[in-house]
PDB file of C-alpha atoms in Angstrom:
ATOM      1  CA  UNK A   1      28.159  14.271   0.570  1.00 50.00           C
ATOM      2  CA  UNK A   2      27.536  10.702   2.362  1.00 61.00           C
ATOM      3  CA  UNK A   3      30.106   8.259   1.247  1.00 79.00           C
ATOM      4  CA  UNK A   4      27.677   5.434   2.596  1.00 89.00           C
ATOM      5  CA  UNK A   5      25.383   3.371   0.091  1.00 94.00           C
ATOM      6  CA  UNK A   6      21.259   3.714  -0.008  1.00 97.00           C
ATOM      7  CA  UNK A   7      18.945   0.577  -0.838  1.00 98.00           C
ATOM      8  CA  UNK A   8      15.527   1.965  -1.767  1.00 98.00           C
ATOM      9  CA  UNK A   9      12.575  -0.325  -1.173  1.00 98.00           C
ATOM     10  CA  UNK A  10       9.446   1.251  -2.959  1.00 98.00           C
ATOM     11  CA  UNK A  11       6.468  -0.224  -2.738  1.00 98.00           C
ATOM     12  CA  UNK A  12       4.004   0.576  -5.039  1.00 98.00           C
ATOM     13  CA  UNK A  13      -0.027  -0.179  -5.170  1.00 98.00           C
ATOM     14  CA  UNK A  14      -2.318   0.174  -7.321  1.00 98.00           C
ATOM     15  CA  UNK A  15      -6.312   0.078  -8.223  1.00 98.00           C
ATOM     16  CA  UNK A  16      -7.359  -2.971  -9.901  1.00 98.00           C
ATOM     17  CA  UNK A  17      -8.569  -0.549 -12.623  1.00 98.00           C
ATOM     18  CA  UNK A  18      -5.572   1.103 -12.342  1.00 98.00           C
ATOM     19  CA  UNK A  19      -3.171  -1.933 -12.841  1.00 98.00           C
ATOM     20  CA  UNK A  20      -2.125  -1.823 -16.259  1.00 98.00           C
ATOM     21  CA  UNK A  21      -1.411   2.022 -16.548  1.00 98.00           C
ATOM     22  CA  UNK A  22       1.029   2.299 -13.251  1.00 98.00           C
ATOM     23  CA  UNK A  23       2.919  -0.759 -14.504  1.00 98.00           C
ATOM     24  CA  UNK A  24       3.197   1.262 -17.771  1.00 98.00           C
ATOM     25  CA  UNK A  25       4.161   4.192 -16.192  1.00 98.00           C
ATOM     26  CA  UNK A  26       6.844   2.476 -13.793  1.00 98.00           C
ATOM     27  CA  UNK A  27       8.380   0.399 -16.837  1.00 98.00           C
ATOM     28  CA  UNK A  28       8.572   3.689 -18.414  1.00 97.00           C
ATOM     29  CA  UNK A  29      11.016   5.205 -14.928  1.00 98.00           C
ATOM     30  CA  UNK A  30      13.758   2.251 -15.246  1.00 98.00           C
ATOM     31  CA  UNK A  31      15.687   3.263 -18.581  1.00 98.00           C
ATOM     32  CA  UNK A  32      16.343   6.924 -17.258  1.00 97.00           C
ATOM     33  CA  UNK A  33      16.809   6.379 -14.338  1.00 98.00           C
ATOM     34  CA  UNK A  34      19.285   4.070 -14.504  1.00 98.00           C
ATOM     35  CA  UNK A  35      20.997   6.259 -16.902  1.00 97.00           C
ATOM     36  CA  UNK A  36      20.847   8.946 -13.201  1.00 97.00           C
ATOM     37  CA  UNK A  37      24.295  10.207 -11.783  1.00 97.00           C
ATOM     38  CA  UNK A  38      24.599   7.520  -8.140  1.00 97.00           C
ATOM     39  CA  UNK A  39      22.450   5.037  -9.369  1.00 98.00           C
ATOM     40  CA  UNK A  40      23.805   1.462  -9.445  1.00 98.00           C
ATOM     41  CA  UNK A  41      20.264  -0.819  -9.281  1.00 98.00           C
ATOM     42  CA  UNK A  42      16.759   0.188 -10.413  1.00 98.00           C
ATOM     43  CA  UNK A  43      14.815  -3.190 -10.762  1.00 98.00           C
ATOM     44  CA  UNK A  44      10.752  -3.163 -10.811  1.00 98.00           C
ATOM     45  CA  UNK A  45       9.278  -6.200  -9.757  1.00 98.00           C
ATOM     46  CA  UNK A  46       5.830  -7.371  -9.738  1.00 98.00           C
ATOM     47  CA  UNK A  47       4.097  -9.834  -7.204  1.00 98.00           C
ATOM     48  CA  UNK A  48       2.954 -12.936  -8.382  1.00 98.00           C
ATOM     49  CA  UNK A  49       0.062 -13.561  -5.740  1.00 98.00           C
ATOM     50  CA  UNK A  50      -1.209  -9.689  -6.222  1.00 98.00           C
ATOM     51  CA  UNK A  51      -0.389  -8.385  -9.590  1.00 98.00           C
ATOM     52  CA  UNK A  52      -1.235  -4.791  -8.131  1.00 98.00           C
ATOM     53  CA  UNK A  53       1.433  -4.630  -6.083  1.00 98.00           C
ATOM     54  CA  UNK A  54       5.006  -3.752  -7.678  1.00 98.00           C
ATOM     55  CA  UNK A  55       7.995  -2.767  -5.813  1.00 98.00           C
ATOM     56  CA  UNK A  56      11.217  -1.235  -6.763  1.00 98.00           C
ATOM     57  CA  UNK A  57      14.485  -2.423  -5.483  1.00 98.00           C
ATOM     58  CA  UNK A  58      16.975   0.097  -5.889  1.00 98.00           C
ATOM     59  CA  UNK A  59      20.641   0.793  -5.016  1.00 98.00           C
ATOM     60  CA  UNK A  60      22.309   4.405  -4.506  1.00 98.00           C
ATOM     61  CA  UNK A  61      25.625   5.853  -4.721  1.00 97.00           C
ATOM     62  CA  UNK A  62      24.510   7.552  -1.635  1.00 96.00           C
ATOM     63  CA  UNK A  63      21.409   9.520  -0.251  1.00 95.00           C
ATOM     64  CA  UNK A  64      22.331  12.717  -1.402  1.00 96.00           C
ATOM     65  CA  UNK A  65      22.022  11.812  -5.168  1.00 96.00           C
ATOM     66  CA  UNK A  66      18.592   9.833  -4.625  1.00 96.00           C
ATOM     67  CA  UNK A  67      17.319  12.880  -3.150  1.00 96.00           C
ATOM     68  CA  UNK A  68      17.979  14.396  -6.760  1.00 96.00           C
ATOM     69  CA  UNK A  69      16.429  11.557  -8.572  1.00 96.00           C
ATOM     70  CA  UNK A  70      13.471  11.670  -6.358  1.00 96.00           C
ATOM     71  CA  UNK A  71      13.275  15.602  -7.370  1.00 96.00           C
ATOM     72  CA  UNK A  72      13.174  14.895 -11.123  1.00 95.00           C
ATOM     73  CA  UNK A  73      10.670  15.172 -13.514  1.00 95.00           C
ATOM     74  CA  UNK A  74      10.439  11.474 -14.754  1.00 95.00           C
ATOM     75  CA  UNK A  75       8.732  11.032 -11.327  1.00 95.00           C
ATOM     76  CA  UNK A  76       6.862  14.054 -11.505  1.00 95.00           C
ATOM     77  CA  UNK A  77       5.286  13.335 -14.578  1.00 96.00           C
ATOM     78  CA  UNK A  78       4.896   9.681 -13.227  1.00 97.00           C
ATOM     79  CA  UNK A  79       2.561  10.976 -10.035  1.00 95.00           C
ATOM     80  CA  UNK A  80       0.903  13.135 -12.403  1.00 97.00           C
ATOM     81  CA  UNK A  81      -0.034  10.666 -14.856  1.00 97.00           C
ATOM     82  CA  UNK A  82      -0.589   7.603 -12.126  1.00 97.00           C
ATOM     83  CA  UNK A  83      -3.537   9.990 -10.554  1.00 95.00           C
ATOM     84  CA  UNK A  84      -6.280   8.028  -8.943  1.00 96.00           C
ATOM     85  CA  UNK A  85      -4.583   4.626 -10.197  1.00 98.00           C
ATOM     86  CA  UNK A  86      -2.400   4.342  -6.875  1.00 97.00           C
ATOM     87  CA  UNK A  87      -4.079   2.772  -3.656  1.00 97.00           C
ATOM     88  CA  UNK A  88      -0.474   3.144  -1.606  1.00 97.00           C
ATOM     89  CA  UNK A  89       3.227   4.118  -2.314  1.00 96.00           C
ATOM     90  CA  UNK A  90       5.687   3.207   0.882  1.00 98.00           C
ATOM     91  CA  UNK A  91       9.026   4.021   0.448  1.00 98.00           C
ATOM     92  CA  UNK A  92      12.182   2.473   3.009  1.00 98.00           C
ATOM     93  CA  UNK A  93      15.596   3.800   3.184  1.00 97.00           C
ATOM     94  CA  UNK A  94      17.786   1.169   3.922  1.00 96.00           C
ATOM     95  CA  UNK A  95      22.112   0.498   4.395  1.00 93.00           C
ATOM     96  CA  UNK A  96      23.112  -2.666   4.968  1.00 87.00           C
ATOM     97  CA  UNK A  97      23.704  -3.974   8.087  1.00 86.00           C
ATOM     98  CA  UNK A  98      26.524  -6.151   7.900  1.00 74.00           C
TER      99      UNK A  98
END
């Protein structure tokens, strides 16, 4: 297992019709997840110039364990439930540089 750290950067679009139920779905991924073995941060945060864009900034023990998390069925149930609501979803892997 990687000893080195993981910042997730999740961004997250939806349909304008489709607004209010991903944002209920997303708040619905923080509690547990930040209840998950390697997680340290799991803040959503919505844009204040287009409210359908939300983005997750999170922070991992290391890869191996957000692999697991992204495995789970929280986030299963999430895609299921968020069908035809999401315009986008980009996802970034990131360590820090310095």
């Amino acid at each position: 297992m990687s000893n080195q750290p993981l910042t997730i950067i999740a961004i997250i679009q939806s349909t304008d019709e489709g607004r209010d139920l991903v944002k209920a779905e997303l708040i619905k991924l923080i509690e547990p997840t930040r209840q998950e073995e390697g997680c340290l941060q799991y803040d959503l945060h919505q844009d204040n110039e287009n409210p359908n864009r939300f983005l997750f900034f999170e922070n991992w023990v290391n890869r191996e364990l957000w692999q697991i998390h992204m495995q789970n069925d929280n986030l299963a149930a999430f895609k299921q439930n968020t069908e035809g609501a999401l315009k986008d979803l980009t996802i970034h892997e990131m360590t820090q540089a310095g």
